[in-house]
């Protein structure tokens, strides 16, 4: 019923070689390049003021974008999984949109809207509000590329679970808020956590969209990935890979947390979460 | 009690009440208005208005300038590279992704669980980090570049580098869509085929592959869509030589830096329409395959 042993080992060999070449070698390269100048140089490049300010900005942007998209994901999932209404499938398509749009275009749309020559540019500059080449633009671009993650995890699960639990709670006299907090949230907590983990990783690591709106002002509008780019283009490879290694650690932590959530929730392999 | 309250709140605005009945089928659960309002406001502010700005801006300069911007030889060369390399990378991923998914689901070998968890690395690793890591490996004197150079193979700063980066970024899509389909595949079907005298190869070609095809196609199209729009992991390794190794996303940024907003918007519209057309085409193909399989069965 199964393949001959040589076929089996050939397929395993091809898989391991491909994954090794494309995943493990680049991952090891990040850490090896970061430590090329020794441990001292590694930490010196991490406590550089520009690096610290990039880390601070990345944390700030993530702290705004992730909760905003968490709230959006919950509202959108409640709406789509609990009600049948006109335009529901259009809404679902809209939620998937950022996955189909190039990150560069995600940034571009905000420049066209809020940039100096954009639709609202003249009005904004007259009122001394700066969005593009400033923190608000970076937050907006990050929100755009990360808003599907939580909603995409919650919608299929809540559709599958159905609304019997909530209807039972309603008939027992629970208020809307009580139903949400006591019934819905506990039912979806693992999927919610899963979505937040993915959303967080993308928010901290987004490069293309943020690059378009940031303006690359050192110490002011540089997030960690942008700081990596600047250092790299200045041929300061050790520092670039040192900051990159922090992001690689974040990626490994994300993969670890993801596996743990999958194990705890008993969901096993997840196809939908991949995208 | 609660229902009573809800109904009273709804009745406050008669017009809204009429709209609700027209828009939604009856559900006893509360929160339709709130979640609809919140979701639509959020989506409008974050997505719809900015996208409208993109289309409006691309049209603002007039048809002549729009056409000139999207047909510039340098731009056309970038389409060829972007779409060609994305297609090739998605094909490579379809083949190797299928083999990897098969090995991870069907076989037990040491390190399987770690490799399985690592498959998602291209999603989790920020694209700028992937970009500089791949460049370091394939550049002259890099871990792999050192061995490829004497063979006359240059990867970094050539179109081949673009292909490597796009293969890296698209890898998880095929594996993660094929894996669940493979797990759901009933062993009985294979056993039935074998008991009817089919060889292993015949079973694979006639039973297993057709069953996996829709998932494979989905994974392929997701990888392709992602590769077309990819920016961060490509620009470091591409070398970005005009006409040779310059991707379309980078040209949008170049136009922006020259304050040619209309030109940037025009190229962006072409990319968007191409992505949507592609996804639409794949969905249609998917529908056709499903229907044919159902009729055949």
Coordinates of C-alpha atoms in Angstrom, one line a residue:
Chain A
X1 CA 0.0 0.0 0.0
X2 CA 2.9 2.4 0.5
X3 CA 5.7 3.4 -1.8
X4 CA 9.0 1.4 -2.0
X5 CA 11.6 2.4 0.6
X6 CA 13.8 4.1 -2.0
X7 CA 10.9 6.3 -3.2
X8 CA 10.1 7.2 0.3
X9 CA 13.6 8.2 1.2
X10 CA 14.0 10.1 -2.1
X11 CA 10.9 12.2 -1.4
X12 CA 12.0 12.9 2.2
X13 CA 15.4 13.7 1.0
X14 CA 14.1 16.2 -1.6
X15 CA 11.8 17.8 1.0
X16 CA 14.6 18.2 3.6
X17 CA 17.0 19.5 1.0
X18 CA 14.6 22.1 -0.3
X19 CA 13.5 23.3 3.1
X20 CA 17.1 23.3 4.3
X21 CA 18.2 25.4 1.3
X22 CA 15.4 27.9 1.4
X23 CA 14.5 28.1 5.1
X24 CA 17.3 27.0 7.3
X25 CA 20.3 28.4 5.5
X26 CA 18.9 32.0 5.4
X27 CA 17.9 31.8 9.0
X28 CA 21.3 30.6 10.2
X29 CA 22.9 33.2 7.9
X30 CA 21.1 36.0 9.8
X31 CA 22.6 35.1 13.1
X32 CA 26.0 34.2 11.7
X33 CA 26.4 37.5 9.9
X34 CA 25.2 39.4 13.0
X35 CA 27.8 37.8 15.2
X36 CA 30.6 38.1 12.6
X37 CA 32.2 41.1 14.4
X38 CA 31.9 39.4 17.8
X39 CA 29.4 39.6 20.6
X40 CA 30.7 43.1 21.6
X41 CA 30.0 44.6 18.2
X42 CA 26.6 42.8 18.1
X43 CA 25.4 44.5 21.3
X44 CA 27.0 47.8 20.5
X45 CA 24.8 48.0 17.3
X46 CA 21.7 47.2 19.3
X47 CA 22.1 49.9 21.8
X48 CA 22.8 52.5 19.2
X49 CA 20.3 55.4 19.7
X50 CA 19.0 55.1 16.1
X51 CA 18.4 51.4 16.7
X52 CA 16.7 52.0 20.0
X53 CA 14.4 54.6 18.5
X54 CA 13.5 52.2 15.7
X55 CA 12.7 49.5 18.2
X56 CA 10.5 52.0 20.2
X57 CA 8.7 53.1 17.1
X58 CA 8.0 49.5 16.0
X59 CA 6.6 48.7 19.4
X60 CA 4.4 51.9 19.4
X61 CA 3.0 51.2 15.9
X62 CA 2.3 47.6 16.8
X63 CA 0.6 48.6 20.1
X64 CA -1.8 50.7 18.1
X65 CA -2.4 48.5 15.1
X66 CA -2.9 45.2 16.8
X67 CA -5.7 46.3 19.2
X68 CA -7.4 48.2 16.5
X69 CA -7.5 45.2 14.2
X70 CA -8.5 42.9 17.1
X71 CA -11.6 45.1 17.7
X72 CA -12.2 45.2 13.9
X73 CA -11.8 41.4 13.6
X74 CA -14.3 40.7 16.4
X75 CA -16.9 43.1 15.0
X76 CA -16.5 41.8 11.4
X77 CA -16.6 38.2 12.5
X78 CA -19.8 38.8 14.6
X79 CA -21.4 40.5 11.7
X80 CA -20.5 38.0 9.0
X81 CA -20.9 34.8 11.1
X82 CA -24.0 35.7 12.9
X83 CA -26.1 37.6 10.4
X84 CA -27.2 37.0 6.8
X85 CA -27.5 40.3 4.9
X86 CA -27.1 41.8 1.5
X87 CA -23.5 42.4 0.5
X88 CA -22.1 39.8 2.9
X89 CA -19.9 38.2 0.3
X90 CA -18.7 41.5 -1.0
X91 CA -17.6 42.3 2.6
X92 CA -15.7 39.0 2.8
X93 CA -13.9 39.8 -0.4
X94 CA -13.0 43.3 0.9
X95 CA -11.5 41.8 4.1
X96 CA -9.2 39.6 2.0
X97 CA -8.1 42.5 -0.2
X98 CA -4.8 43.3 1.5
X99 CA -3.6 39.8 0.7
X100 CA -4.0 40.5 -3.0
X101 CA -2.6 44.0 -3.0
X102 CA 1.2 44.6 -3.2
X103 CA 2.5 46.2 0.0
X104 CA 3.9 49.0 -2.0
X105 CA 0.4 49.8 -3.3
X106 CA -0.9 49.7 0.3
X107 CA 1.5 52.5 1.1
X108 CA 0.9 54.4 -2.1
X109 CA -2.8 54.8 -1.5
X110 CA -2.2 56.8 1.6
X111 CA 0.4 58.9 0.0
X112 CA -2.1 59.7 -2.8
X113 CA -4.7 60.6 -0.1
X114 CA -2.7 62.4 2.6
X115 CA 0.6 63.3 0.8
X116 CA 1.5 66.9 0.0
X117 CA 0.1 66.6 -3.5
X118 CA -2.7 64.2 -2.4
X119 CA -6.4 64.9 -2.1
X120 CA -6.3 66.1 1.5
X121 CA -2.7 67.3 1.4
X122 CA -3.3 71.0 1.0
X123 CA -5.9 71.0 3.7
X124 CA -3.7 69.0 6.1
X125 CA -0.7 71.1 5.6
X126 CA -2.7 74.3 6.1
X127 CA -3.8 72.9 9.5
X128 CA -0.3 71.7 10.3
X129 CA -1.2 68.0 10.4
X130 CA 1.4 65.6 9.1
X131 CA 0.4 62.1 8.3
X132 CA 2.7 61.0 5.5
X133 CA 6.4 60.8 6.5
X134 CA 5.2 60.8 10.1
X135 CA 4.0 58.3 12.6
X136 CA 0.3 58.4 11.7
X137 CA 1.0 57.3 8.2
X138 CA 3.1 54.4 9.4
X139 CA 0.3 53.3 11.7
X140 CA -2.3 53.6 8.9
X141 CA -0.2 51.5 6.5
X142 CA 0.4 48.9 9.1
X143 CA -3.3 48.7 10.0
X144 CA -4.1 48.2 6.3
X145 CA -1.7 45.3 5.7
X146 CA -2.7 43.6 9.0
X147 CA -6.4 44.0 9.3
X148 CA -7.5 40.7 7.8
X149 CA -5.5 38.4 10.2
X150 CA -7.9 38.3 13.2
X151 CA -11.1 38.4 11.1
X152 CA -9.8 35.6 8.8
X153 CA -9.2 33.3 11.8
X154 CA -12.5 34.1 13.6
X155 CA -15.0 34.0 10.7
X156 CA -14.7 30.3 9.6
X157 CA -14.6 29.2 13.2
X158 CA -17.7 31.2 14.3
X159 CA -19.5 30.1 11.2
X160 CA -18.7 26.5 12.0
X161 CA -19.8 26.8 15.6
X162 CA -23.1 28.3 14.8
X163 CA -25.1 30.6 17.1
X164 CA -26.9 28.0 19.3
X165 CA -24.9 28.9 22.3
X166 CA -25.5 32.6 22.0
X167 CA -29.3 32.0 21.4
X168 CA -29.4 29.8 24.5
X169 CA -27.8 32.6 26.5
X170 CA -30.2 35.1 25.0
X171 CA -33.2 33.0 26.0
X172 CA -31.8 32.8 29.5
X173 CA -31.9 36.6 29.7
X174 CA -28.2 37.5 29.1
X175 CA -27.5 40.9 27.6
X176 CA -25.6 41.4 24.4
X177 CA -22.4 42.3 26.2
X178 CA -22.8 39.4 28.6
X179 CA -23.3 37.0 25.6
X180 CA -20.2 38.3 23.9
X181 CA -18.0 38.2 27.0
X182 CA -19.2 34.9 28.6
X183 CA -20.2 32.8 25.5
X184 CA -18.6 34.0 22.3
X185 CA -15.1 35.1 23.6
X186 CA -14.4 31.8 25.4
X187 CA -15.6 29.8 22.4
X188 CA -13.1 31.6 20.0
X189 CA -10.2 32.3 22.4
X190 CA -7.7 30.1 20.6
X191 CA -8.5 31.3 17.2
X192 CA -8.4 34.9 18.5
X193 CA -5.0 34.4 20.0
X194 CA -3.8 32.7 16.8
X195 CA -4.9 35.7 14.7
X196 CA -3.3 38.2 17.1
X197 CA 0.0 36.3 16.9
X198 CA 0.0 36.5 13.1
X199 CA -1.2 40.1 13.1
X200 CA 1.6 41.0 15.6
X201 CA 4.3 39.4 13.5
X202 CA 3.2 41.1 10.4
X203 CA 2.8 44.5 12.1
X204 CA 6.3 44.4 13.5
X205 CA 7.9 43.2 10.3
X206 CA 6.0 45.1 7.6
X207 CA 8.4 46.7 5.2
X208 CA 7.0 47.6 1.8
X209 CA 4.0 49.6 2.9
X210 CA 5.7 51.3 5.7
X211 CA 8.7 52.1 3.5
X212 CA 6.5 54.1 1.1
X213 CA 4.9 56.3 3.8
X214 CA 7.8 56.7 6.3
X215 CA 10.2 59.0 4.6
X216 CA 13.1 57.2 6.3
X217 CA 13.9 60.0 8.8
X218 CA 16.6 58.5 11.1
X219 CA 15.6 58.4 14.7
X220 CA 12.1 59.6 13.9
X221 CA 10.2 57.6 11.3
X222 CA 12.3 54.5 11.0
X223 CA 10.8 51.2 12.1
X224 CA 13.1 48.2 12.7
X225 CA 12.8 46.8 9.2
X226 CA 13.5 50.2 7.7
X227 CA 16.5 50.6 10.0
X228 CA 17.8 47.3 8.7
X229 CA 17.5 48.6 5.2
X230 CA 19.3 51.8 5.9
X231 CA 22.2 50.1 7.7
X232 CA 22.5 47.5 4.9
X233 CA 22.6 50.2 2.2
X234 CA 25.3 52.0 4.2
X235 CA 27.3 48.7 4.0
X236 CA 27.1 48.5 7.8
X237 CA 26.4 44.8 7.5
X238 CA 27.1 43.7 11.1
X239 CA 24.6 46.3 12.5
X240 CA 22.0 45.5 9.9
X241 CA 22.1 41.8 10.7
X242 CA 22.2 42.5 14.4
X243 CA 18.8 44.4 14.2
X244 CA 17.6 41.8 11.7
X245 CA 18.5 39.0 14.2
X246 CA 16.0 40.6 16.7
X247 CA 13.3 40.4 14.0
X248 CA 14.4 36.8 13.2
X249 CA 14.0 35.9 16.9
X250 CA 10.5 37.5 16.8
X251 CA 9.7 35.2 13.8
X252 CA 10.9 32.1 15.7
X253 CA 8.9 33.1 18.7
X254 CA 5.9 33.6 16.5
X255 CA 6.3 30.1 15.0
X256 CA 6.7 28.6 18.4
X257 CA 3.7 30.3 19.8
X258 CA 1.7 29.3 16.8
X259 CA 2.6 25.6 17.2
X260 CA 1.7 25.8 20.9
X261 CA -1.7 27.4 20.1
X262 CA -2.3 24.7 17.5
X263 CA -1.5 22.0 20.0
X264 CA -3.6 23.5 22.8
X265 CA -6.6 24.2 20.6
X266 CA -6.4 20.7 19.1
X267 CA -6.9 22.2 15.7
X268 CA -4.0 20.3 14.3
X269 CA -3.0 21.4 10.8
X270 CA -4.5 24.7 9.7
X271 CA -4.9 25.5 6.1
X272 CA -6.8 28.8 6.4
X273 CA -4.3 30.3 8.8
X274 CA -1.5 30.1 6.3
X275 CA -2.5 33.0 4.1
Chain B
X1 CA -36.5 41.8 28.7
X2 CA -33.4 42.3 26.6
X3 CA -35.3 41.8 23.4
X4 CA -37.8 44.3 24.5
X5 CA -35.0 46.9 25.1
X6 CA -33.5 46.1 21.7
X7 CA -36.8 46.5 20.0
X8 CA -37.4 49.8 21.6
X9 CA -34.0 51.1 20.7
X10 CA -34.6 50.0 17.1
X11 CA -38.0 51.6 17.0
X12 CA -36.4 55.0 17.9
X13 CA -35.3 55.3 14.4
X14 CA -38.1 54.2 12.1
X15 CA -36.1 54.7 8.9
X16 CA -33.2 52.5 10.2
X17 CA -35.8 49.9 11.1
X18 CA -37.1 49.7 7.6
X19 CA -33.5 49.4 6.2
X20 CA -32.7 46.6 8.6
X21 CA -35.6 44.5 7.5
X22 CA -34.7 45.0 3.9
X23 CA -31.0 44.3 4.4
X24 CA -31.0 41.4 6.7
X25 CA -32.9 38.2 7.3
X26 CA -34.3 37.8 10.7
X27 CA -31.9 36.9 13.5
X28 CA -32.7 37.1 17.3
X29 CA -29.1 38.0 18.2
X30 CA -28.3 41.6 19.1
X31 CA -25.5 43.7 17.7
X32 CA -26.2 43.8 13.9
X33 CA -26.4 47.6 13.7
X34 CA -23.4 48.2 15.8
X35 CA -21.1 45.6 14.1
X36 CA -22.3 46.6 10.7
X37 CA -21.7 50.3 11.4
X38 CA -18.3 49.7 12.9
X39 CA -17.1 47.3 10.3
X40 CA -18.2 49.5 7.4
X41 CA -16.8 52.7 8.8
X42 CA -13.5 51.0 9.5
X43 CA -13.3 49.4 6.0
X44 CA -14.3 52.7 4.3
X45 CA -11.7 54.7 6.1
X46 CA -8.9 52.2 5.8
X47 CA -9.6 50.6 2.4
X48 CA -12.4 52.1 0.3
X49 CA -11.5 55.8 0.3
X50 CA -7.8 55.3 -0.2
X51 CA -8.4 52.9 -3.1
X52 CA -10.8 55.3 -4.6
X53 CA -8.0 57.9 -4.4
X54 CA -5.7 55.5 -6.3
X55 CA -8.1 55.1 -9.2
X56 CA -9.1 58.7 -9.3
X57 CA -5.4 59.8 -9.3
X58 CA -4.5 57.4 -12.1
X59 CA -7.3 58.8 -14.2
X60 CA -6.6 62.5 -13.3
X61 CA -3.7 63.0 -15.8
X62 CA -5.8 61.9 -18.8
X63 CA -5.8 58.8 -20.9
X64 CA -2.7 59.8 -22.9
X65 CA -0.4 60.1 -20.0
X66 CA -1.9 57.0 -18.3
X67 CA -1.1 55.0 -21.4
X68 CA 2.4 56.5 -21.7
X69 CA 3.2 55.7 -18.1
X70 CA 2.1 52.0 -18.3
X71 CA 3.7 51.4 -21.7
X72 CA 7.1 52.9 -21.1
X73 CA 9.7 50.3 -22.2
X74 CA 11.3 50.3 -18.7
X75 CA 7.9 49.6 -17.1
X76 CA 7.1 46.9 -19.7
X77 CA 10.5 45.2 -19.0
X78 CA 9.6 45.2 -15.3
X79 CA 6.2 43.5 -16.0
X80 CA 8.0 40.8 -17.9
X81 CA 10.4 40.2 -15.0
X82 CA 7.8 40.4 -12.3
X83 CA 5.1 38.3 -13.8
X84 CA 7.6 35.8 -15.4
X85 CA 9.6 35.2 -12.3
X86 CA 6.4 35.1 -10.2
X87 CA 4.9 32.4 -12.5
X88 CA 8.1 30.4 -12.5
X89 CA 8.5 30.6 -8.7
X90 CA 4.8 29.5 -8.2
X91 CA 5.4 26.5 -10.5
X92 CA 8.6 25.5 -8.6
X93 CA 6.6 25.9 -5.4
X94 CA 3.7 23.8 -6.8
X95 CA 6.1 20.9 -7.5
X96 CA 8.3 21.0 -4.4
X97 CA 5.4 22.1 -2.2
X98 CA 3.5 19.0 -3.2
X99 CA 6.5 16.8 -2.4
X100 CA 7.0 18.5 0.9
X101 CA 3.4 18.3 1.9
X102 CA 3.3 14.6 1.0
X103 CA 6.5 13.8 3.0
X104 CA 5.3 15.8 6.0
X105 CA 1.8 14.1 6.0
X106 CA 2.6 10.6 4.9
X107 CA 6.0 9.8 6.3
X108 CA 7.6 9.8 9.8
X109 CA 11.2 10.9 9.9
X110 CA 13.4 12.6 12.5
X111 CA 13.0 16.4 12.5
X112 CA 9.6 16.3 10.8
X113 CA 7.8 18.4 13.4
X114 CA 10.4 21.1 13.4
X115 CA 10.5 21.3 9.6
X116 CA 6.7 21.4 9.7
X117 CA 6.7 24.4 12.0
X118 CA 9.5 26.0 10.0
X119 CA 7.4 26.0 6.8
X120 CA 5.7 29.2 7.9
X121 CA 9.0 31.0 8.3
X122 CA 8.6 33.1 5.1
X123 CA 5.3 34.4 6.6
X124 CA 6.8 35.2 10.0
X125 CA 10.2 36.5 9.0
X126 CA 10.0 40.2 8.0
X127 CA 10.6 40.5 4.3
X128 CA 13.6 42.9 4.7
X129 CA 15.3 40.3 6.8
X130 CA 14.7 37.5 4.3
X131 CA 16.0 39.9 1.6
X132 CA 19.4 40.7 3.2
X133 CA 19.8 37.1 4.3
X134 CA 19.3 35.7 0.8
X135 CA 21.6 38.3 -0.6
X136 CA 24.3 37.5 1.9
X137 CA 24.1 33.8 1.0
X138 CA 24.1 34.2 -2.8
X139 CA 26.4 37.2 -3.2
X140 CA 30.0 36.7 -4.3
X141 CA 31.8 35.0 -1.5
X142 CA 28.6 34.1 0.3
X143 CA 27.9 30.6 1.5
X144 CA 26.4 29.4 -1.7
X145 CA 27.6 32.2 -4.0
X146 CA 31.1 31.0 -3.4
X147 CA 30.3 27.6 -5.0
X148 CA 28.0 28.8 -7.8
X149 CA 30.4 31.5 -9.0
X150 CA 33.1 29.1 -10.5
X151 CA 30.2 27.3 -12.3
X152 CA 29.3 30.5 -14.0
X153 CA 26.0 30.9 -12.2
X154 CA 25.3 34.3 -10.8
X155 CA 22.3 34.5 -8.5
X156 CA 22.6 37.8 -6.5
X157 CA 21.9 41.0 -8.5
X158 CA 20.4 39.1 -11.5
X159 CA 16.9 38.0 -12.5
X160 CA 17.8 34.6 -11.0
X161 CA 18.0 36.2 -7.6
X162 CA 14.5 37.6 -8.1
X163 CA 13.4 34.0 -8.8
X164 CA 15.1 32.7 -5.6
X165 CA 13.4 35.4 -3.4
X166 CA 10.0 34.8 -4.9
X167 CA 10.3 31.0 -4.4
X168 CA 11.2 31.6 -0.8
X169 CA 8.3 33.9 -0.2
X170 CA 5.7 31.6 -1.9
X171 CA 6.8 28.3 -0.4
X172 CA 4.3 28.1 2.5
X173 CA 1.2 28.7 0.4
X174 CA 1.3 25.5 -1.5
X175 CA 2.4 23.3 1.4
X176 CA -0.2 24.8 3.8
X177 CA -3.1 24.4 1.3
X178 CA -2.2 20.8 0.1
X179 CA -1.5 19.5 3.7
X180 CA -5.1 19.5 5.0
X181 CA -6.4 18.2 1.7
X182 CA -3.9 15.3 1.9
X183 CA -4.9 14.6 5.5
X184 CA -8.6 14.5 4.5
X185 CA -7.9 12.1 1.6
X186 CA -9.5 8.8 2.4
X187 CA -7.1 5.9 2.5
X188 CA -10.0 3.7 1.4
X189 CA -9.9 5.2 -2.1
X190 CA -6.3 4.3 -2.5
X191 CA -6.9 0.8 -1.1
X192 CA -9.8 0.3 -3.5
X193 CA -7.6 1.3 -6.4
X194 CA -4.9 -1.0 -5.2
X195 CA -7.3 -3.9 -4.7
X196 CA -8.6 -3.4 -8.3
X197 CA -5.0 -4.0 -9.5
X198 CA -3.7 -0.4 -9.9
X199 CA 0.0 0.1 -9.4
X200 CA 1.2 2.7 -6.9
X201 CA 2.0 5.1 -9.8
X202 CA -1.4 4.6 -11.4
X203 CA -3.1 5.2 -8.1
X204 CA -1.1 8.4 -7.7
X205 CA -1.9 9.7 -11.2
X206 CA -5.5 8.6 -11.4
X207 CA -6.8 8.9 -7.8
X208 CA -4.6 11.0 -5.5
X209 CA -3.5 13.8 -7.8
X210 CA -7.0 14.6 -9.1
X211 CA -8.2 14.8 -5.6
X212 CA -5.4 17.1 -4.6
X213 CA -5.7 19.3 -7.7
X214 CA -8.1 22.0 -6.4
X215 CA -6.0 22.5 -3.3
X216 CA -2.8 22.6 -5.3
X217 CA -4.4 25.2 -7.7
X218 CA -5.4 27.4 -4.7
X219 CA -1.9 27.2 -3.2
X220 CA -0.4 28.0 -6.6
X221 CA -2.6 31.0 -7.2
X222 CA -1.9 32.4 -3.6
X223 CA 1.8 32.0 -4.1
X224 CA 1.6 33.7 -7.5
X225 CA -0.5 36.6 -6.2
X226 CA 2.0 37.1 -3.3
X227 CA 5.0 36.9 -5.6
X228 CA 3.6 39.5 -8.0
X229 CA 3.3 42.1 -5.3
X230 CA 6.4 41.1 -3.3
X231 CA 8.8 43.9 -2.5
X232 CA 11.0 43.6 0.6
X233 CA 12.6 40.2 0.0
X234 CA 13.3 41.0 -3.7
X235 CA 14.9 44.5 -3.8
X236 CA 18.0 43.6 -1.9
X237 CA 18.9 40.5 -4.1
X238 CA 17.7 41.9 -7.4
X239 CA 20.3 44.6 -8.0
X240 CA 17.6 46.7 -9.5
X241 CA 19.2 47.4 -12.9
X242 CA 16.7 49.2 -15.2
X243 CA 15.4 46.9 -18.0
X244 CA 17.1 43.9 -16.5
X245 CA 16.4 43.2 -12.8
X246 CA 13.9 45.9 -11.8
X247 CA 10.5 44.7 -10.4
X248 CA 7.3 46.6 -11.0
X249 CA 6.8 47.4 -7.3
X250 CA 10.1 49.2 -7.2
X251 CA 9.2 51.3 -10.2
X252 CA 6.1 52.5 -8.3
X253 CA 8.4 53.7 -5.6
X254 CA 10.8 55.3 -8.1
X255 CA 7.9 57.3 -9.6
X256 CA 6.8 58.4 -6.2
X257 CA 10.3 59.6 -5.4
X258 CA 10.2 61.7 -8.6
X259 CA 6.9 63.1 -7.4
X260 CA 5.2 61.5 -10.4
X261 CA 2.1 60.6 -8.5
X262 CA -0.1 60.0 -11.5
X263 CA 2.5 57.7 -13.1
X264 CA 2.9 55.7 -9.8
X265 CA -0.9 55.4 -9.6
X266 CA -1.2 54.3 -13.2
X267 CA 1.3 51.4 -12.7
X268 CA -0.3 50.5 -9.5
X269 CA -3.7 50.2 -11.2
X270 CA -2.2 47.9 -13.8
X271 CA -0.8 45.7 -11.1
X272 CA -4.0 45.6 -9.1
X273 CA -6.1 44.8 -12.2
X274 CA -3.6 42.0 -13.1
X275 CA -3.8 40.5 -9.6
X276 CA -7.6 40.7 -9.5
X277 CA -7.9 39.2 -13.0
X278 CA -5.6 36.4 -12.0
X279 CA -7.5 35.6 -8.9
X280 CA -10.8 35.7 -10.8
X281 CA -9.4 33.4 -13.5
X282 CA -8.2 30.9 -10.9
X283 CA -11.5 31.0 -9.1
X284 CA -13.3 30.3 -12.4
X285 CA -10.9 27.4 -13.2
X286 CA -11.5 26.1 -9.7
X287 CA -15.2 26.2 -10.2
X288 CA -14.9 24.4 -13.6
X289 CA -12.7 21.7 -12.1
X290 CA -15.0 21.1 -9.2
X291 CA -18.0 20.8 -11.5
X292 CA -16.2 18.5 -13.9
X293 CA -15.1 16.2 -11.0
X294 CA -18.6 16.1 -9.6
X295 CA -20.1 15.3 -13.0
X296 CA -17.4 12.6 -13.5
X297 CA -18.1 11.1 -10.2

